[in-house]
Amino acid sequence: MGKPVEVPNIPGMLYDSDADMLLWANGKPVVAQKTRSGKRRKVRYVDANGMERTSTVDALKRAALTGKPEPMTFHAESTRDIRETRRRKYELQKASDAKLRDRLMSDSSDERHGTMRGYQLGCRCGACKSAQRLNYRKKQIMKTIRDAGRNPYTGGEL
């Protein structure tokens, strides 16, 4: 291994040109994940400003060799802000569901009775239980078809 070069604007990430690999400061290799399209491999990291970002392996290597930080194109929110936003959304959803549950339980003619949503909200009337059983059976049939190597929606091969 040669002398690794620091990747600009990313504390703790190094590039070893002799081995052609990205390393963390502790010497462990950086693990890249495939994107949905599977064409490029990307790395998740936290930059010098504390923002969570992703970038391709090639772009990080280029930045290390040229000494210029790569242009930032990924949406940038700090990790703490992301967690707080998700927590707030979860709390709002719980409050909304509690209101819907109260409304559902107080009104036996509510349109959500006999649906999966009614069961998810906590209603255990006969109609909602039937909807849950039907949904469970449907999922089991689809799983069986998928395990047999067929597409459960089209019937074609997977």
PDB file of C-alpha atoms in Angstrom:
ATOM      1  CA  MET A   1       0.000   0.000   0.000  1.00  0.00           C
ATOM      2  CA  GLY A   2       1.130   3.490  -0.815  1.00  0.00           C
ATOM      3  CA  LYS A   3       0.572   6.619   1.201  1.00  0.00           C
ATOM      4  CA  PRO A   4      -3.199   7.324   1.227  1.00  0.00           C
ATOM      5  CA  VAL A   5      -4.419  10.798   0.253  1.00  0.00           C
ATOM      6  CA  GLU A   6      -7.202  12.498   2.183  1.00  0.00           C
ATOM      7  CA  VAL A   7     -10.471  13.036   0.289  1.00  0.00           C
ATOM      8  CA  PRO A   8     -11.272  16.782   0.453  1.00  0.00           C
ATOM      9  CA  ASN A   9     -14.237  17.919   2.566  1.00  0.00           C
ATOM     10  CA  ILE A  10     -14.759  14.407   4.030  1.00  0.00           C
ATOM     11  CA  PRO A  11     -13.042  13.973   7.388  1.00  0.00           C
ATOM     12  CA  GLY A  12     -11.691  10.490   7.962  1.00  0.00           C
ATOM     13  CA  MET A  13     -11.858   9.243   4.348  1.00  0.00           C
ATOM     14  CA  LEU A  14      -8.655   8.417   2.484  1.00  0.00           C
ATOM     15  CA  TYR A  15      -7.834   7.191  -1.026  1.00  0.00           C
ATOM     16  CA  ASP A  16      -4.965   4.798  -1.674  1.00  0.00           C
ATOM     17  CA  SER A  17      -4.079   5.086  -5.363  1.00  0.00           C
ATOM     18  CA  ASP A  18      -1.727   2.069  -5.339  1.00  0.00           C
ATOM     19  CA  ALA A  19      -4.453  -0.265  -4.095  1.00  0.00           C
ATOM     20  CA  ASP A  20      -7.157   1.797  -5.889  1.00  0.00           C
ATOM     21  CA  MET A  21      -9.471   1.806  -2.874  1.00  0.00           C
ATOM     22  CA  LEU A  22     -11.148   4.200  -0.486  1.00  0.00           C
ATOM     23  CA  LEU A  23     -10.333   3.765   3.197  1.00  0.00           C
ATOM     24  CA  TRP A  24     -11.635   5.167   6.452  1.00  0.00           C
ATOM     25  CA  ALA A  25      -9.110   6.758   8.804  1.00  0.00           C
ATOM     26  CA  ASN A  26      -8.949   3.527  10.854  1.00  0.00           C
ATOM     27  CA  GLY A  27      -7.695   1.645   7.754  1.00  0.00           C
ATOM     28  CA  LYS A  28     -10.906  -0.254   7.017  1.00  0.00           C
ATOM     29  CA  PRO A  29     -12.145  -0.163   3.407  1.00  0.00           C
ATOM     30  CA  VAL A  30     -15.158   1.998   2.549  1.00  0.00           C
ATOM     31  CA  VAL A  31     -18.168  -0.128   1.575  1.00  0.00           C
ATOM     32  CA  ALA A  32     -20.077   1.080  -1.472  1.00  0.00           C
ATOM     33  CA  GLN A  33     -23.717   0.131  -2.030  1.00  0.00           C
ATOM     34  CA  LYS A  34     -25.392  -0.498  -5.369  1.00  0.00           C
ATOM     35  CA  THR A  35     -27.976   2.025  -6.498  1.00  0.00           C
ATOM     36  CA  ARG A  36     -31.466   0.967  -7.517  1.00  0.00           C
ATOM     37  CA  SER A  37     -30.501   0.911 -11.158  1.00  0.00           C
ATOM     38  CA  GLY A  38     -27.446  -1.169 -10.260  1.00  0.00           C
ATOM     39  CA  LYS A  39     -25.208   0.805 -12.614  1.00  0.00           C
ATOM     40  CA  ARG A  40     -23.178   2.788 -10.087  1.00  0.00           C
ATOM     41  CA  ARG A  41     -21.932   2.080  -6.619  1.00  0.00           C
ATOM     42  CA  LYS A  42     -22.435   4.856  -4.070  1.00  0.00           C
ATOM     43  CA  VAL A  43     -20.979   5.639  -0.677  1.00  0.00           C
ATOM     44  CA  ARG A  44     -22.866   7.281   2.200  1.00  0.00           C
ATOM     45  CA  TYR A  45     -20.860   9.616   4.416  1.00  0.00           C
ATOM     46  CA  VAL A  46     -21.092  12.687   6.624  1.00  0.00           C
ATOM     47  CA  ASP A  47     -19.199  15.683   5.243  1.00  0.00           C
ATOM     48  CA  ALA A  48     -17.208  18.338   7.126  1.00  0.00           C
ATOM     49  CA  ASN A  49     -20.393  20.385   7.727  1.00  0.00           C
ATOM     50  CA  GLY A  50     -22.180  17.458   9.388  1.00  0.00           C
ATOM     51  CA  MET A  51     -24.449  16.871   6.396  1.00  0.00           C
ATOM     52  CA  GLU A  52     -25.299  13.334   5.331  1.00  0.00           C
ATOM     53  CA  ARG A  53     -24.473  12.793   1.659  1.00  0.00           C
ATOM     54  CA  THR A  54     -23.976  10.123  -0.983  1.00  0.00           C
ATOM     55  CA  SER A  55     -21.523  10.057  -3.846  1.00  0.00           C
ATOM     56  CA  THR A  56     -20.165   7.622  -6.384  1.00  0.00           C
ATOM     57  CA  VAL A  57     -16.884   5.879  -5.692  1.00  0.00           C
ATOM     58  CA  ASP A  58     -15.364   7.298  -8.888  1.00  0.00           C
ATOM     59  CA  ALA A  59     -16.267  10.877  -7.935  1.00  0.00           C
ATOM     60  CA  LEU A  60     -14.628  10.471  -4.512  1.00  0.00           C
ATOM     61  CA  LYS A  61     -11.470   9.020  -6.083  1.00  0.00           C
ATOM     62  CA  ARG A  62     -11.350  11.895  -8.591  1.00  0.00           C
ATOM     63  CA  ALA A  63     -11.739  14.434  -5.784  1.00  0.00           C
ATOM     64  CA  ALA A  64      -8.875  12.857  -3.843  1.00  0.00           C
ATOM     65  CA  LEU A  65      -6.564  12.856  -6.868  1.00  0.00           C
ATOM     66  CA  THR A  66      -7.316  16.434  -7.935  1.00  0.00           C
ATOM     67  CA  GLY A  67      -7.566  17.856  -4.417  1.00  0.00           C
ATOM     68  CA  LYS A  68     -10.815  19.625  -5.311  1.00  0.00           C
ATOM     69  CA  PRO A  69     -13.977  18.682  -3.418  1.00  0.00           C
ATOM     70  CA  GLU A  70     -16.684  17.275  -5.635  1.00  0.00           C
ATOM     71  CA  PRO A  71     -19.727  19.433  -6.329  1.00  0.00           C
ATOM     72  CA  MET A  72     -22.530  18.658  -3.882  1.00  0.00           C
ATOM     73  CA  THR A  73     -25.642  17.433  -5.639  1.00  0.00           C
ATOM     74  CA  PHE A  74     -27.352  15.346  -2.947  1.00  0.00           C
ATOM     75  CA  HIS A  75     -30.039  16.931  -0.763  1.00  0.00           C
ATOM     76  CA  ALA A  76     -28.338  18.109   2.373  1.00  0.00           C
ATOM     77  CA  GLU A  77     -29.991  17.998   5.769  1.00  0.00           C
ATOM     78  CA  SER A  78     -28.128  17.316   8.922  1.00  0.00           C
ATOM     79  CA  THR A  79     -28.699  13.867  10.381  1.00  0.00           C
ATOM     80  CA  ARG A  80     -30.215  15.322  13.535  1.00  0.00           C
ATOM     81  CA  ASP A  81     -32.758  17.338  11.512  1.00  0.00           C
ATOM     82  CA  ILE A  82     -33.761  14.238   9.578  1.00  0.00           C
ATOM     83  CA  ARG A  83     -34.343  12.287  12.797  1.00  0.00           C
ATOM     84  CA  GLU A  84     -36.372  15.120  14.330  1.00  0.00           C
ATOM     85  CA  THR A  85     -38.491  15.461  11.197  1.00  0.00           C
ATOM     86  CA  ARG A  86     -39.218  11.725  11.120  1.00  0.00           C
ATOM     87  CA  ARG A  87     -40.066  11.698  14.828  1.00  0.00           C
ATOM     88  CA  ARG A  88     -42.433  14.653  14.378  1.00  0.00           C
ATOM     89  CA  LYS A  89     -44.154  12.970  11.418  1.00  0.00           C
ATOM     90  CA  TYR A  90     -44.561   9.792  13.489  1.00  0.00           C
ATOM     91  CA  GLU A  91     -46.089  11.731  16.397  1.00  0.00           C
ATOM     92  CA  LEU A  92     -48.501  13.552  14.074  1.00  0.00           C
ATOM     93  CA  GLN A  93     -49.523  10.234  12.471  1.00  0.00           C
ATOM     94  CA  LYS A  94     -50.139   8.678  15.899  1.00  0.00           C
ATOM     95  CA  ALA A  95     -52.305  11.635  16.940  1.00  0.00           C
ATOM     96  CA  SER A  96     -54.240  11.479  13.689  1.00  0.00           C
ATOM     97  CA  ASP A  97     -54.780   7.730  14.060  1.00  0.00           C
ATOM     98  CA  ALA A  98     -56.024   8.210  17.634  1.00  0.00           C
ATOM     99  CA  LYS A  99     -58.662  10.683  16.411  1.00  0.00           C
ATOM    100  CA  LEU A 100     -59.715   8.314  13.625  1.00  0.00           C
ATOM    101  CA  ARG A 101     -59.860   5.384  16.076  1.00  0.00           C
ATOM    102  CA  ASP A 102     -62.141   7.354  18.429  1.00  0.00           C
ATOM    103  CA  ARG A 103     -64.390   8.327  15.532  1.00  0.00           C
ATOM    104  CA  LEU A 104     -64.456   4.734  14.232  1.00  0.00           C
ATOM    105  CA  MET A 105     -65.303   3.222  17.620  1.00  0.00           C
ATOM    106  CA  SER A 106     -68.073   5.716  18.325  1.00  0.00           C
ATOM    107  CA  ASP A 107     -69.828   5.290  14.956  1.00  0.00           C
ATOM    108  CA  SER A 108     -70.840   1.768  13.899  1.00  0.00           C
ATOM    109  CA  SER A 109     -71.866   3.034  10.436  1.00  0.00           C
ATOM    110  CA  ASP A 110     -68.393   4.418   9.652  1.00  0.00           C
ATOM    111  CA  GLU A 111     -67.228   3.441   6.156  1.00  0.00           C
ATOM    112  CA  ARG A 112     -63.906   2.133   7.497  1.00  0.00           C
ATOM    113  CA  HIS A 113     -65.607  -0.825   9.208  1.00  0.00           C
ATOM    114  CA  GLY A 114     -64.891  -3.981   7.252  1.00  0.00           C
ATOM    115  CA  THR A 115     -61.639  -2.626   5.780  1.00  0.00           C
ATOM    116  CA  MET A 116     -57.983  -3.197   6.542  1.00  0.00           C
ATOM    117  CA  ARG A 117     -57.690   0.426   7.646  1.00  0.00           C
ATOM    118  CA  GLY A 118     -60.366  -0.141  10.274  1.00  0.00           C
ATOM    119  CA  TYR A 119     -58.484  -3.169  11.581  1.00  0.00           C
ATOM    120  CA  GLN A 120     -55.191  -1.227  11.579  1.00  0.00           C
ATOM    121  CA  LEU A 121     -56.834   1.520  13.636  1.00  0.00           C
ATOM    122  CA  GLY A 122     -57.721  -1.037  16.301  1.00  0.00           C
ATOM    123  CA  CYS A 123     -61.311  -2.022  15.503  1.00  0.00           C
ATOM    124  CA  ARG A 124     -61.966  -5.691  16.191  1.00  0.00           C
ATOM    125  CA  CYS A 125     -65.570  -5.970  15.039  1.00  0.00           C
ATOM    126  CA  GLY A 126     -66.490  -9.011  12.942  1.00  0.00           C
ATOM    127  CA  ALA A 127     -66.283  -7.133   9.633  1.00  0.00           C
ATOM    128  CA  CYS A 128     -62.809  -5.752  10.357  1.00  0.00           C
ATOM    129  CA  LYS A 129     -61.563  -9.163  11.506  1.00  0.00           C
ATOM    130  CA  SER A 130     -62.878 -10.669   8.252  1.00  0.00           C
ATOM    131  CA  ALA A 131     -61.022  -8.027   6.253  1.00  0.00           C
ATOM    132  CA  GLN A 132     -57.814  -8.887   8.130  1.00  0.00           C
ATOM    133  CA  ARG A 133     -58.257 -12.634   7.557  1.00  0.00           C
ATOM    134  CA  LEU A 134     -58.909 -12.077   3.846  1.00  0.00           C
ATOM    135  CA  ASN A 135     -55.833  -9.861   3.516  1.00  0.00           C
ATOM    136  CA  TYR A 136     -53.680 -12.426   5.350  1.00  0.00           C
ATOM    137  CA  ARG A 137     -54.886 -15.237   3.061  1.00  0.00           C
ATOM    138  CA  LYS A 138     -54.196 -13.089  -0.006  1.00  0.00           C
ATOM    139  CA  LYS A 139     -50.624 -12.449   1.161  1.00  0.00           C
ATOM    140  CA  GLN A 140     -50.073 -16.158   1.839  1.00  0.00           C
ATOM    141  CA  ILE A 141     -51.301 -17.096  -1.648  1.00  0.00           C
ATOM    142  CA  MET A 142     -49.048 -14.464  -3.238  1.00  0.00           C
ATOM    143  CA  LYS A 143     -46.085 -15.745  -1.203  1.00  0.00           C
ATOM    144  CA  THR A 144     -46.779 -19.317  -2.338  1.00  0.00           C
ATOM    145  CA  ILE A 145     -46.931 -18.225  -5.981  1.00  0.00           C
ATOM    146  CA  ARG A 146     -43.704 -16.212  -5.596  1.00  0.00           C
ATOM    147  CA  ASP A 147     -41.960 -19.187  -3.930  1.00  0.00           C
ATOM    148  CA  ALA A 148     -42.976 -21.329  -6.917  1.00  0.00           C
ATOM    149  CA  GLY A 149     -40.988 -18.970  -9.159  1.00  0.00           C
ATOM    150  CA  ARG A 150     -43.944 -17.119 -10.663  1.00  0.00           C
ATOM    151  CA  ASN A 151     -44.939 -13.469 -10.635  1.00  0.00           C
ATOM    152  CA  PRO A 152     -48.083 -13.296  -8.455  1.00  0.00           C
ATOM    153  CA  TYR A 153     -49.482 -10.371 -10.474  1.00  0.00           C
ATOM    154  CA  THR A 154     -48.921 -11.594 -14.036  1.00  0.00           C
ATOM    155  CA  GLY A 155     -48.368 -15.316 -13.602  1.00  0.00           C
ATOM    156  CA  GLY A 156     -45.159 -15.137 -15.647  1.00  0.00           C
ATOM    157  CA  GLU A 157     -41.782 -16.397 -14.539  1.00  0.00           C
ATOM    158  CA  LEU A 158     -39.728 -14.289 -12.171  1.00  0.00           C
TER     159      LEU A 158
END
